[in-house]
PDB file of C-alpha atoms (C1' of nucleotides) in Angstrom:
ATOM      1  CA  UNK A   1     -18.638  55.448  66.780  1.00 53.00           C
ATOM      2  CA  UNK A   2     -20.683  53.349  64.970  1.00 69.00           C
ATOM      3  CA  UNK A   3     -24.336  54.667  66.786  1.00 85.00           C
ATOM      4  CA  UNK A   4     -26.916  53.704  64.303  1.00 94.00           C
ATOM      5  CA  UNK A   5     -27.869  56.712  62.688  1.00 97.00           C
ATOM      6  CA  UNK A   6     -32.004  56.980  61.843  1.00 97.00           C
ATOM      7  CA  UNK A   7     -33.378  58.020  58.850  1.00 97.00           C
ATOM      8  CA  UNK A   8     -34.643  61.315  60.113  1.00 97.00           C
ATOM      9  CA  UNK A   9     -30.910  62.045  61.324  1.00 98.00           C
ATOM     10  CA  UNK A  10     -29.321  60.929  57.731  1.00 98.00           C
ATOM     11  CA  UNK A  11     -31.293  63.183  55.935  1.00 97.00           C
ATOM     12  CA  UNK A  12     -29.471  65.861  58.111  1.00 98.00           C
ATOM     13  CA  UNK A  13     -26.277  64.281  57.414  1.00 98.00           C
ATOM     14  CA  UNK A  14     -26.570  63.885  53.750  1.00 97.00           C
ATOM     15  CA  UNK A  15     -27.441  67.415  53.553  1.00 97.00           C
ATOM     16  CA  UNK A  16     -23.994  68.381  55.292  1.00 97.00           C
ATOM     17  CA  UNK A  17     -22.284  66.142  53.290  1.00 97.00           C
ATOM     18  CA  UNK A  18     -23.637  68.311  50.691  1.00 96.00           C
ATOM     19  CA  UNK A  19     -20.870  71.368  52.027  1.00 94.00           C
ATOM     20  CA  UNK A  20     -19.485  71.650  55.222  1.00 83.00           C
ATOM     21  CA  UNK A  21     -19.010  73.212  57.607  1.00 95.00           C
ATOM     22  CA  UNK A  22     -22.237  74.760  57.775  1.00 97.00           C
ATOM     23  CA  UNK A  23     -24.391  76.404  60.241  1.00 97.00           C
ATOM     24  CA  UNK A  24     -27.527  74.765  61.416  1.00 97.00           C
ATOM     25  CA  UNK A  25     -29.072  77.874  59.458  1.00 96.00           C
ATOM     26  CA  UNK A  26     -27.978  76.525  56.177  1.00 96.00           C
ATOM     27  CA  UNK A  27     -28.674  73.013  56.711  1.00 97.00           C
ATOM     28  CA  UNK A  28     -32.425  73.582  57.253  1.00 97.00           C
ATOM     29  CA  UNK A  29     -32.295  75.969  54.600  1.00 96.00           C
ATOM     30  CA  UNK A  30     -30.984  72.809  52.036  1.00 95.00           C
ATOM     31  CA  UNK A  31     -33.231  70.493  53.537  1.00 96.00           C
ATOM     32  CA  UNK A  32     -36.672  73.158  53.208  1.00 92.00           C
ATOM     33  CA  UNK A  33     -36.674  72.021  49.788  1.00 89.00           C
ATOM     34  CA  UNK A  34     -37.057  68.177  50.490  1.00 91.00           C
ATOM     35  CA  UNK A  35     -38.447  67.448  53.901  1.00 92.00           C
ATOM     36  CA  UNK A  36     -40.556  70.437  55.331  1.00 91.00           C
ATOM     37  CA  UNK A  37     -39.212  70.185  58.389  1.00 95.00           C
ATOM     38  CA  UNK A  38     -38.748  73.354  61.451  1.00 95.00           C
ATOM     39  CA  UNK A  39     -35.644  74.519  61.650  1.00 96.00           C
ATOM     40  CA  UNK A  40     -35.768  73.426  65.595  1.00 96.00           C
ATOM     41  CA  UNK A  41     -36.406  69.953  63.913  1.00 97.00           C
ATOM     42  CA  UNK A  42     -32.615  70.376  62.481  1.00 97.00           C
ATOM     43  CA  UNK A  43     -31.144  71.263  65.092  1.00 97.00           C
ATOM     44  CA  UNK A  44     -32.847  68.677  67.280  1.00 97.00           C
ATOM     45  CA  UNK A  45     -31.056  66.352  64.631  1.00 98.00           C
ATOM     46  CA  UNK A  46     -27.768  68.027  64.447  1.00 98.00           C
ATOM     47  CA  UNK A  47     -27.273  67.813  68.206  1.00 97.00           C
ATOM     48  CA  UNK A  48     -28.601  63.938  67.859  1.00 97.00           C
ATOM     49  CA  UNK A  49     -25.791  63.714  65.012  1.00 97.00           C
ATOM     50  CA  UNK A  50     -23.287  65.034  67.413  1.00 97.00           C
ATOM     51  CA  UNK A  51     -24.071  63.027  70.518  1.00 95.00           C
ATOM     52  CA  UNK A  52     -23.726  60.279  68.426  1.00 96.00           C
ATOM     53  CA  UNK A  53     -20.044  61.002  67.318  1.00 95.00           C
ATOM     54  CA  UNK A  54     -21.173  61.578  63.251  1.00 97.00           C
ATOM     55  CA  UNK A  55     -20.888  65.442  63.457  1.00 97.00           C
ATOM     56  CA  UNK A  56     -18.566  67.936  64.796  1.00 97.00           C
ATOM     57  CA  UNK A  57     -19.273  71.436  65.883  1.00 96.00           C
ATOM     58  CA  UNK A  58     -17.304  74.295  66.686  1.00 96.00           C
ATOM     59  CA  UNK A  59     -18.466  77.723  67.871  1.00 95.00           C
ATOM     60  CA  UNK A  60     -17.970  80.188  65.395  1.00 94.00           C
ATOM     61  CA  UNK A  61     -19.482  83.576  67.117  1.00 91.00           C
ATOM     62  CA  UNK A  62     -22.197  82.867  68.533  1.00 92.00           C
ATOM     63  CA  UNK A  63     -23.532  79.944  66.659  1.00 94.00           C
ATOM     64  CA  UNK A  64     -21.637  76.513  65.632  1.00 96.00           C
ATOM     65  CA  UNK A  65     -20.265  75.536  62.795  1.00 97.00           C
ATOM     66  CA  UNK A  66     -21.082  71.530  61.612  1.00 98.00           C
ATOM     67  CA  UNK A  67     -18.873  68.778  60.164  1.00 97.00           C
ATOM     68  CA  UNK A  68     -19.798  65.408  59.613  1.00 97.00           C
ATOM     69  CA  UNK A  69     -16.701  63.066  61.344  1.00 97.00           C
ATOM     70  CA  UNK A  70     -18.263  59.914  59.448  1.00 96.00           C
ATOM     71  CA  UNK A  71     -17.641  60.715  55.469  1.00 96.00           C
ATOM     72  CA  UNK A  72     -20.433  60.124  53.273  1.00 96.00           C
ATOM     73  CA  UNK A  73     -17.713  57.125  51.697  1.00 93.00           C
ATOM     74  CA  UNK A  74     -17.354  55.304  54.923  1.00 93.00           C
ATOM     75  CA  UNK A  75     -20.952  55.799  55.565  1.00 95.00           C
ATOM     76  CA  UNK A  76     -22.008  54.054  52.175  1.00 95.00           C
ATOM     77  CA  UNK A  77     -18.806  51.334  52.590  1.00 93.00           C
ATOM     78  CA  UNK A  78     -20.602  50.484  55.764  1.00 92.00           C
ATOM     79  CA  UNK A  79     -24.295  50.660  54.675  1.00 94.00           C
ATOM     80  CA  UNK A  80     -23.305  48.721  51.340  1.00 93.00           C
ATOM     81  CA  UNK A  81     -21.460  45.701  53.371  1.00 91.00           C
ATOM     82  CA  UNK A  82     -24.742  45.272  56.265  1.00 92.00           C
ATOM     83  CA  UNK A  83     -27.041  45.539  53.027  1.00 94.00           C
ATOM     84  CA  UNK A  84     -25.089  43.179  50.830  1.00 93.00           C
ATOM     85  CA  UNK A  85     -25.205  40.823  53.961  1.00 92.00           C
ATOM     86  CA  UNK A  86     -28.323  40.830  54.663  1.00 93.00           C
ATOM     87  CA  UNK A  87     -29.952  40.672  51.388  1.00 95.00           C
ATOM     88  CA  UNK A  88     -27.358  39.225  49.194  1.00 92.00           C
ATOM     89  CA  UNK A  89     -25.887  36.796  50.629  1.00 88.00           C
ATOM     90  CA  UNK A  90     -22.654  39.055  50.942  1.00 87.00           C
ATOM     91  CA  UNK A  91     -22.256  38.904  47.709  1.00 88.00           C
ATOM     92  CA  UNK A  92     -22.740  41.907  45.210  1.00 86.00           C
ATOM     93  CA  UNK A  93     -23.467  39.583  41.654  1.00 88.00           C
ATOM     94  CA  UNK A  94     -27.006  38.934  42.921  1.00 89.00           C
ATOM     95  CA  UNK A  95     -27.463  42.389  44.115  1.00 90.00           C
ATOM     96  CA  UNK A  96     -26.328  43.712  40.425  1.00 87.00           C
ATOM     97  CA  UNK A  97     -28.846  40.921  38.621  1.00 86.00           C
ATOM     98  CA  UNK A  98     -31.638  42.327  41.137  1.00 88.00           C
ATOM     99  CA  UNK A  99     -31.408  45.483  39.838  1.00 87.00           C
ATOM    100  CA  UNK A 100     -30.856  44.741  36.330  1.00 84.00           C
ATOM    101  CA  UNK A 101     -34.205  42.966  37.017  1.00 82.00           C
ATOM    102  CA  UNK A 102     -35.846  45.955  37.887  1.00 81.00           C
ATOM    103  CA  UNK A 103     -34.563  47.666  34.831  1.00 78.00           C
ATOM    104  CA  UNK A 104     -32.175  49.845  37.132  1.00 77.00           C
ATOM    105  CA  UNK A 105     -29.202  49.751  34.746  1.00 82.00           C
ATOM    106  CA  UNK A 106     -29.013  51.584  32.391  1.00 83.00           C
ATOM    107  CA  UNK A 107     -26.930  51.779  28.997  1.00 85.00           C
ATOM    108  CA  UNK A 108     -24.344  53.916  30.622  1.00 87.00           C
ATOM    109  CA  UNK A 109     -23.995  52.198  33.788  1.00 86.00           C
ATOM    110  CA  UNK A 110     -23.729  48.548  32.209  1.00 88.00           C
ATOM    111  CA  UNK A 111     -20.752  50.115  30.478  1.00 90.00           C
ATOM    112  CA  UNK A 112     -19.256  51.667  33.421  1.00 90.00           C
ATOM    113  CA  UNK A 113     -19.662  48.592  35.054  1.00 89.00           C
ATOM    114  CA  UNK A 114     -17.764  46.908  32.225  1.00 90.00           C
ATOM    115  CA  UNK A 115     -14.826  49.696  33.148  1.00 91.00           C
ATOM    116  CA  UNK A 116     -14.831  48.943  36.362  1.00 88.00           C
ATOM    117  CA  UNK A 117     -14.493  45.156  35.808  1.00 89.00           C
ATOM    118  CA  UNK A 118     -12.044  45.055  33.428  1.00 89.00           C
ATOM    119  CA  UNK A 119     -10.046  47.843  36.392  1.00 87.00           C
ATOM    120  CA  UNK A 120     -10.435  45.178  38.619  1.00 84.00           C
ATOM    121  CA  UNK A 121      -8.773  42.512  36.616  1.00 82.00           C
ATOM    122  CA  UNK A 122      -6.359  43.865  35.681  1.00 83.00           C
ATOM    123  CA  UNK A 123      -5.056  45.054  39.686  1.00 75.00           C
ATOM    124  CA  UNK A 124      -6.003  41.816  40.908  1.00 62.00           C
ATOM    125  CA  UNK A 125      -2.752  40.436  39.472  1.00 48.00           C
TER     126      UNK A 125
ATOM    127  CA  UNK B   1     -48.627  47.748  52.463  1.00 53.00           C
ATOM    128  CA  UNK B   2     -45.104  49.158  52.512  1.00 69.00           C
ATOM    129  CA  UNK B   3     -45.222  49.945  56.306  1.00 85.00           C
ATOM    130  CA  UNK B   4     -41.858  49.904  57.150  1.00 94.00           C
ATOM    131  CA  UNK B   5     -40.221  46.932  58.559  1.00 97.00           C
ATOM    132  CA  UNK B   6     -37.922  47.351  61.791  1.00 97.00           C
ATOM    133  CA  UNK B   7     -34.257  45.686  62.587  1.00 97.00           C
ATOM    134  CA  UNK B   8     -35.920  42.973  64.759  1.00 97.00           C
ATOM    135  CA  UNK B   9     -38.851  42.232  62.188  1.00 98.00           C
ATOM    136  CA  UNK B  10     -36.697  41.894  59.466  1.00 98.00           C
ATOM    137  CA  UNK B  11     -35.111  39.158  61.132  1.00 97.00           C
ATOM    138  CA  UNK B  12     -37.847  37.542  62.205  1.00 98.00           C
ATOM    139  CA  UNK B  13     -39.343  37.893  58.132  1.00 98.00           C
ATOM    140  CA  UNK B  14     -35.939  36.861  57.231  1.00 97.00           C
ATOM    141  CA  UNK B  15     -36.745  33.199  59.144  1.00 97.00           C
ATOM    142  CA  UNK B  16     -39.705  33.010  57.620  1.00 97.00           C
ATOM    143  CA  UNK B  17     -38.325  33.268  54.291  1.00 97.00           C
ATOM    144  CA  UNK B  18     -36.034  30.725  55.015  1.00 96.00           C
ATOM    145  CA  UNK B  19     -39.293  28.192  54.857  1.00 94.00           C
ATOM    146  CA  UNK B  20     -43.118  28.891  55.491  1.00 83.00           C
ATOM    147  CA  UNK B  21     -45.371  28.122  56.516  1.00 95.00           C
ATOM    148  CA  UNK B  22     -44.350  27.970  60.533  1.00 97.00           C
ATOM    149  CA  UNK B  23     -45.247  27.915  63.562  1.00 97.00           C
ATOM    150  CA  UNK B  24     -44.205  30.777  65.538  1.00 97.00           C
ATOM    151  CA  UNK B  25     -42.275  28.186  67.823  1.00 96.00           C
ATOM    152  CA  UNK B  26     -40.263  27.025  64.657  1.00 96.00           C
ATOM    153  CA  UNK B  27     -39.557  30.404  63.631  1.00 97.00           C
ATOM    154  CA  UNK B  28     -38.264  31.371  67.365  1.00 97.00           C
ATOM    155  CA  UNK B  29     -35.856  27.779  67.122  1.00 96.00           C
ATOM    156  CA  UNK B  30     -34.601  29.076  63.905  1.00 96.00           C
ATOM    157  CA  UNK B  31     -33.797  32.586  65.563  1.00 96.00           C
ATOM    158  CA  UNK B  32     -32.544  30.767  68.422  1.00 92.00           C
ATOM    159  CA  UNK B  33     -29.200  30.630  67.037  1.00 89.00           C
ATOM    160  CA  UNK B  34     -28.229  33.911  65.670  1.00 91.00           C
ATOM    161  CA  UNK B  35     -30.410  35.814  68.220  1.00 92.00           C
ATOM    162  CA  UNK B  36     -30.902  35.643  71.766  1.00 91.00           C
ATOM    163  CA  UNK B  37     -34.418  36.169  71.912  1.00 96.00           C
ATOM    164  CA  UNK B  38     -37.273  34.599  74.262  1.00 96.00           C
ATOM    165  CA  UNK B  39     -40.296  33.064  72.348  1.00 96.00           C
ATOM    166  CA  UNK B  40     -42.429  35.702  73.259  1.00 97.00           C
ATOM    167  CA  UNK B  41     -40.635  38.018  71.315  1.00 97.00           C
ATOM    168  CA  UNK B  42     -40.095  36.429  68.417  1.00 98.00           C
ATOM    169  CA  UNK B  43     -44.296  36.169  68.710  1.00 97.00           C
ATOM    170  CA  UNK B  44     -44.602  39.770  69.807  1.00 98.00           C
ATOM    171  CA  UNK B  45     -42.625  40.734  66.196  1.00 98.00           C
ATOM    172  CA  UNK B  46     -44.697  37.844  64.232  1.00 98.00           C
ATOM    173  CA  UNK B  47     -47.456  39.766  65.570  1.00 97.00           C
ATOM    174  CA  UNK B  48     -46.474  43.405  64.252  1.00 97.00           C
ATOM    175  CA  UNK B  49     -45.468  41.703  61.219  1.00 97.00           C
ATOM    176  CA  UNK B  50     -49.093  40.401  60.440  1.00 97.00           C
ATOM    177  CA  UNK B  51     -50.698  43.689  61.701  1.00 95.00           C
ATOM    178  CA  UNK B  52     -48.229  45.273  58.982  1.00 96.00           C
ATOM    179  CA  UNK B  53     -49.324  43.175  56.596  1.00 96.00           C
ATOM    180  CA  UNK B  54     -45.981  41.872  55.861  1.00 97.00           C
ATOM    181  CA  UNK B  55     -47.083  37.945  56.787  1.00 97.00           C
ATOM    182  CA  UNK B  56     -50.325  36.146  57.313  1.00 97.00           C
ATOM    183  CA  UNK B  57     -51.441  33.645  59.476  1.00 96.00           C
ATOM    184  CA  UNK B  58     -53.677  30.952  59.562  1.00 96.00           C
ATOM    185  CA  UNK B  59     -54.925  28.940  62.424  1.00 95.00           C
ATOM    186  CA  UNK B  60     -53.480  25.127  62.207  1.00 95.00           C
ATOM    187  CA  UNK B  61     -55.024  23.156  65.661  1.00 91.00           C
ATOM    188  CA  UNK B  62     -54.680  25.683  68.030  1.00 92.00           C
ATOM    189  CA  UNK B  63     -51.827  27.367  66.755  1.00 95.00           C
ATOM    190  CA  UNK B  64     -50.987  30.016  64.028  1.00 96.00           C
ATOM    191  CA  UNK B  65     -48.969  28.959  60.828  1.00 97.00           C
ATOM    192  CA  UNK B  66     -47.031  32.138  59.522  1.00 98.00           C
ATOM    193  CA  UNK B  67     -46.259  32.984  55.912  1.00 97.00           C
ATOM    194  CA  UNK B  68     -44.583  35.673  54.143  1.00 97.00           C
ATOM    195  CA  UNK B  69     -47.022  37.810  52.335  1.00 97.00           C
ATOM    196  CA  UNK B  70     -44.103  39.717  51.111  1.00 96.00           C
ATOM    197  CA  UNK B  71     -41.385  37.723  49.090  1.00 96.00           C
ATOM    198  CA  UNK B  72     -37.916  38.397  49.806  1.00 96.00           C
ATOM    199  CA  UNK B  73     -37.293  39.083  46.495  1.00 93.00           C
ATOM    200  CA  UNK B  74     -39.700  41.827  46.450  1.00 94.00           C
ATOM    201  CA  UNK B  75     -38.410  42.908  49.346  1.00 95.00           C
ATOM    202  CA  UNK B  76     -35.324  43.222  48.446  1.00 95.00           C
ATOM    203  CA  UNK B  77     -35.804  44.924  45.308  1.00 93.00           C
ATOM    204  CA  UNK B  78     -37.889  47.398  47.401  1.00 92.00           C
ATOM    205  CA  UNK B  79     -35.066  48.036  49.466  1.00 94.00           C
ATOM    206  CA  UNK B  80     -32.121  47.978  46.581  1.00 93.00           C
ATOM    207  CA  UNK B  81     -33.646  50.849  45.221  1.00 91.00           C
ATOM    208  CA  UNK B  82     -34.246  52.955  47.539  1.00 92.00           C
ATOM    209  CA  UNK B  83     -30.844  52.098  49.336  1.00 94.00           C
ATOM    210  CA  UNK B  84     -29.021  53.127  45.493  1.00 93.00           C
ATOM    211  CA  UNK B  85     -31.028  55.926  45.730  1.00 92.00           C
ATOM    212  CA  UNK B  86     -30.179  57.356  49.159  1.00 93.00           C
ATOM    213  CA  UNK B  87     -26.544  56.782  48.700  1.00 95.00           C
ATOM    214  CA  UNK B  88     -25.414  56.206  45.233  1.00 92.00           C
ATOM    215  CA  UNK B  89     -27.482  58.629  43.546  1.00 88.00           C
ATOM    216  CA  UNK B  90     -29.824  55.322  41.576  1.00 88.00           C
ATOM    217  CA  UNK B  91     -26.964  54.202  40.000  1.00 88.00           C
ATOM    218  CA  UNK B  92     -25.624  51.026  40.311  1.00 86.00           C
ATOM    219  CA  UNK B  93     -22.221  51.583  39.152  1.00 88.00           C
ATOM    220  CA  UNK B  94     -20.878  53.862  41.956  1.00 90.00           C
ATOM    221  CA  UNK B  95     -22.427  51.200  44.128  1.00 90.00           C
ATOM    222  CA  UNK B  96     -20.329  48.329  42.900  1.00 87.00           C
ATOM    223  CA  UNK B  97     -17.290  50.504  42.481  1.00 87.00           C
ATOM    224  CA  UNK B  98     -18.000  51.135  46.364  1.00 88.00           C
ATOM    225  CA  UNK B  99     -17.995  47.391  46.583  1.00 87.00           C
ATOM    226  CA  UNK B 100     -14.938  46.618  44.943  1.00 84.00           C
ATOM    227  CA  UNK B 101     -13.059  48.964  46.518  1.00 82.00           C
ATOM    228  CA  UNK B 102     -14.126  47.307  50.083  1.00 81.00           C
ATOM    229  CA  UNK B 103     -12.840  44.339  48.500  1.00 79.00           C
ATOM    230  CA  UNK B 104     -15.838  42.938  49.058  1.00 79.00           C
ATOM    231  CA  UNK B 105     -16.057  41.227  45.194  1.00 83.00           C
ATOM    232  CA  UNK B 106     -14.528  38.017  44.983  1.00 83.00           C
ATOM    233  CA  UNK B 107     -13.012  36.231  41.767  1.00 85.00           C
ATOM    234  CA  UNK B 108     -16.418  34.799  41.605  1.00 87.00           C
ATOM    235  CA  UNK B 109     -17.876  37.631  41.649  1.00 86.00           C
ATOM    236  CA  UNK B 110     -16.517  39.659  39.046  1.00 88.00           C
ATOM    237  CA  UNK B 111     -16.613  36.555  36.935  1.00 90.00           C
ATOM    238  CA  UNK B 112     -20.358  36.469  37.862  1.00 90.00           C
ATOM    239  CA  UNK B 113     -20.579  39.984  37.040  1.00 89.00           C
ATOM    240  CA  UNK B 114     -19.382  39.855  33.288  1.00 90.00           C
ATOM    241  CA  UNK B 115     -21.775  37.106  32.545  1.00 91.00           C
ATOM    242  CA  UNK B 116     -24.665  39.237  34.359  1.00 88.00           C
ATOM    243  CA  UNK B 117     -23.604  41.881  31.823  1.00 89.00           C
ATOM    244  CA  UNK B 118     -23.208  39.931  28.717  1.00 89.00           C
ATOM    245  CA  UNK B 119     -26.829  38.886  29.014  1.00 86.00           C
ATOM    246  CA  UNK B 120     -28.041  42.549  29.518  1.00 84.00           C
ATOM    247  CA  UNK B 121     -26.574  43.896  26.397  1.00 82.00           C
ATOM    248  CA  UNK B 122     -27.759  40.789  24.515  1.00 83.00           C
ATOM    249  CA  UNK B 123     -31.328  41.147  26.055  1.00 75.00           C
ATOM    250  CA  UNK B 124     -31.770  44.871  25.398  1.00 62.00           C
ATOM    251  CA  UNK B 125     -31.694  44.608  21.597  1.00 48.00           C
TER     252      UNK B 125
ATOM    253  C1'  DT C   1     -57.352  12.986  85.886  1.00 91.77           C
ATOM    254  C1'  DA C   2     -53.677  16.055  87.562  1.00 91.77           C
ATOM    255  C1'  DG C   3     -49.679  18.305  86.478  1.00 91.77           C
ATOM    256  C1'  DG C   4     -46.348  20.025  83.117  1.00 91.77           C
ATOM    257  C1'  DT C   5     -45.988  21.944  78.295  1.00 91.77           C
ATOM    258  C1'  DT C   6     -47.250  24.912  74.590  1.00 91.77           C
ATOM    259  C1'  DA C   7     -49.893  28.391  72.224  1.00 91.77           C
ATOM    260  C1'  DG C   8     -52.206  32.541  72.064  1.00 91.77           C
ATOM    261  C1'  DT C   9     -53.688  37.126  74.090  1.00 91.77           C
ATOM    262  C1'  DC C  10     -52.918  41.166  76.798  1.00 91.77           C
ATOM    263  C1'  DT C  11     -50.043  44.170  79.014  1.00 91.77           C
ATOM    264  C1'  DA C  12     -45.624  46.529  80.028  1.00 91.77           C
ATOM    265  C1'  DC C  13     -42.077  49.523  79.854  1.00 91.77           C
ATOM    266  C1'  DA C  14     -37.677  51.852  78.745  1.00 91.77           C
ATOM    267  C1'  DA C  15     -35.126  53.675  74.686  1.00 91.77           C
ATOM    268  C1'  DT C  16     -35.198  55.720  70.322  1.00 91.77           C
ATOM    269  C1'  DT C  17     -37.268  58.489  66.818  1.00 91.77           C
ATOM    270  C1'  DG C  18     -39.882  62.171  64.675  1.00 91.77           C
ATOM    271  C1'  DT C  19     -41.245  66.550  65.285  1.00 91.77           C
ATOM    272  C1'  DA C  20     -41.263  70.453  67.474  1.00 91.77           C
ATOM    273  C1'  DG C  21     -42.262  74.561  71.395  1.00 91.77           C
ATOM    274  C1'  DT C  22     -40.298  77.799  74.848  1.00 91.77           C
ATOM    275  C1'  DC C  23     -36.980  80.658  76.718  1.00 91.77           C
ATOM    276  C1'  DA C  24     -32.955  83.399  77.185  1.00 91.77           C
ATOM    277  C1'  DA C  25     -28.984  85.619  75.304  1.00 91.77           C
ATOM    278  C1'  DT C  26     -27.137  88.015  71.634  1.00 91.77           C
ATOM    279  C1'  DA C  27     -26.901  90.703  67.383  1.00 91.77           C
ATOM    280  C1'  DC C  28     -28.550  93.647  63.866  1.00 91.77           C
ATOM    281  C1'  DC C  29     -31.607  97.382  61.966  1.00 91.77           C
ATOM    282  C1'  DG C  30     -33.592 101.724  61.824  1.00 91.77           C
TER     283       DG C  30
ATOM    284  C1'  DC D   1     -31.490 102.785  72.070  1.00 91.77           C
ATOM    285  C1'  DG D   2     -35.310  99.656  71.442  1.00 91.77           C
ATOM    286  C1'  DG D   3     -37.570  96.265  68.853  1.00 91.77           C
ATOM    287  C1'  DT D   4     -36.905  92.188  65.898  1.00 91.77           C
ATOM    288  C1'  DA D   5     -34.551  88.313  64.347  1.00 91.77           C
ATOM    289  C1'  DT D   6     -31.251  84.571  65.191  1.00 91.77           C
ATOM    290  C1'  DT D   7     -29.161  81.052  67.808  1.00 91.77           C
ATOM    291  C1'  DG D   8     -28.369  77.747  71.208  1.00 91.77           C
ATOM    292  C1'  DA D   9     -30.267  75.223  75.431  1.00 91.77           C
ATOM    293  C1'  DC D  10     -33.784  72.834  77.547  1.00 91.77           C
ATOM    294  C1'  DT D  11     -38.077  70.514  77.463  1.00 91.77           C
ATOM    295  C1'  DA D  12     -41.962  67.867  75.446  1.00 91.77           C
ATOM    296  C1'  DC D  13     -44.519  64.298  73.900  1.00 91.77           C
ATOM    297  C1'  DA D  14     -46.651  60.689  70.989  1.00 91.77           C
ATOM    298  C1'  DA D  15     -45.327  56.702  68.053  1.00 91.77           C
ATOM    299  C1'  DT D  16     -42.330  53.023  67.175  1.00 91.77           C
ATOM    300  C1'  DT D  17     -39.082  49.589  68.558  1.00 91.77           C
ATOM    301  C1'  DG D  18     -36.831  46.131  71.371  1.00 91.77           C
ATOM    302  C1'  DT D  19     -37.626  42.984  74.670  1.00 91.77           C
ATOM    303  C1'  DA D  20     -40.324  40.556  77.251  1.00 91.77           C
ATOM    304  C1'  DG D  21     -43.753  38.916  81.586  1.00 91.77           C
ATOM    305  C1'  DA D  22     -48.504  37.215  83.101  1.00 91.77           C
ATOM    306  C1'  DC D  23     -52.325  34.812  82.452  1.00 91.77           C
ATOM    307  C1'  DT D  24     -55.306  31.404  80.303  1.00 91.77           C
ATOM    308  C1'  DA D  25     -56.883  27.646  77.500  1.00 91.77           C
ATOM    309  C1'  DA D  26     -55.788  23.471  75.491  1.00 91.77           C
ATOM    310  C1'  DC D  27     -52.862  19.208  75.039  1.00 91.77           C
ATOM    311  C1'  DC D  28     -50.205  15.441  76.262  1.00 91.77           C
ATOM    312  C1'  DT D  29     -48.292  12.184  79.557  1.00 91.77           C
ATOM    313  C1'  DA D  30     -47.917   9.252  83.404  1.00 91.77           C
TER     314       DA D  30
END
DNA sequence: TAGGTTAGTCTACAATTGTAGTCAATACCG
DNA sequence: CGGTATTGACTACAATTGTAGACTAACCTA
């Protein structure tokens, strides 16, 4: 596990995280509306995702059937630790001031972030 | 601008941010601890970095002095975006509830956190 | 001043990525 | 049943990325 997935190859994955299982078919058909990519191009992608241990198939008639293995959670718990790391420090305060910075909080998610806080306090002992 | 910026680039930017201007040497000694690379590699991805426009270089003597053209801080506002975009759907919230729930948010941290807040509901009237 | 050291420039080359085309088998439609 | 559409398998191919080596000019040192 862990193959580094590229962004072509996410897109495909984000779209199965969407529903799953799902044919090839119905991927490309979700993705049509964002990236205008050939439905060869998906599959091309699909098998990539497979090789690389982040989606399962399984013959259903005569076509497969796709899962992703790697959840969209663990995906982002990964993505969110390396980009914390690199960027941050590690540390997620100066992410959250960054994007206050760039005016990416908004009313409701300062107070959802409040929520969350006071959650955390609270387990923490 | 905005070409995008590889795995090995980034660390080489990510040197350079630590103090510029350099000397490609001084860059590749910095590198020399966390990566294994040779000098002419660390030159090779100076080089893609200036034809990206990502760093410039001026000649000092007979040798180049590199500088970031692109702060880190735009960089990684740049890249905090579209990361909360791709996998937390632009919010911030989800993101640090992601956090949190890797454990990844210290005592410090959440501390940190509240005060980050505080200001933003006193700043935005 | 001759030989090592350092910088820059050019070239290389396999692996990965983006983006499909072709072909063959199967299935469905009229 | 015969054509058309669908699906998977195999192949392709340029651009980007990771990782340098070779060669050359200039410097520094004994």
């Amino acid at each position: 596990m862990a193959e580094k997935i590229s962004d072509a190859e996410f897109e495909v994955l984000d779209a199965l995280w969407e529903a799953a299982p799902a044919a090839a078919s119905e991927v490309a058909a979700r993705l049509k509306r964002r990236k205008n990519w050939s439905a060869q191009t998906v599959k091309t992608l699909l098998a990539r995702l497979v090789e690389k241990g982040a989606v399962a198939h399984a013959p259903d008639g005569r076509r497969y059937l796709y899962r992703p293995i790697l959840s969209k959670d663990a995906y982002a718990r990964n993505a969110a630790k390396s980009f914390v790391d690199r960027l941050f420090d590690g540390r997620a305060a100066p992410l959250v001031a960054n994007l206050a910075d760039s005016g990416r909080l908004t009313k409701d998610d300062i107070a959802e972030l409040e929520a969350i806080l006071k959650e955390l306090k609270r387990d923490r002992r």
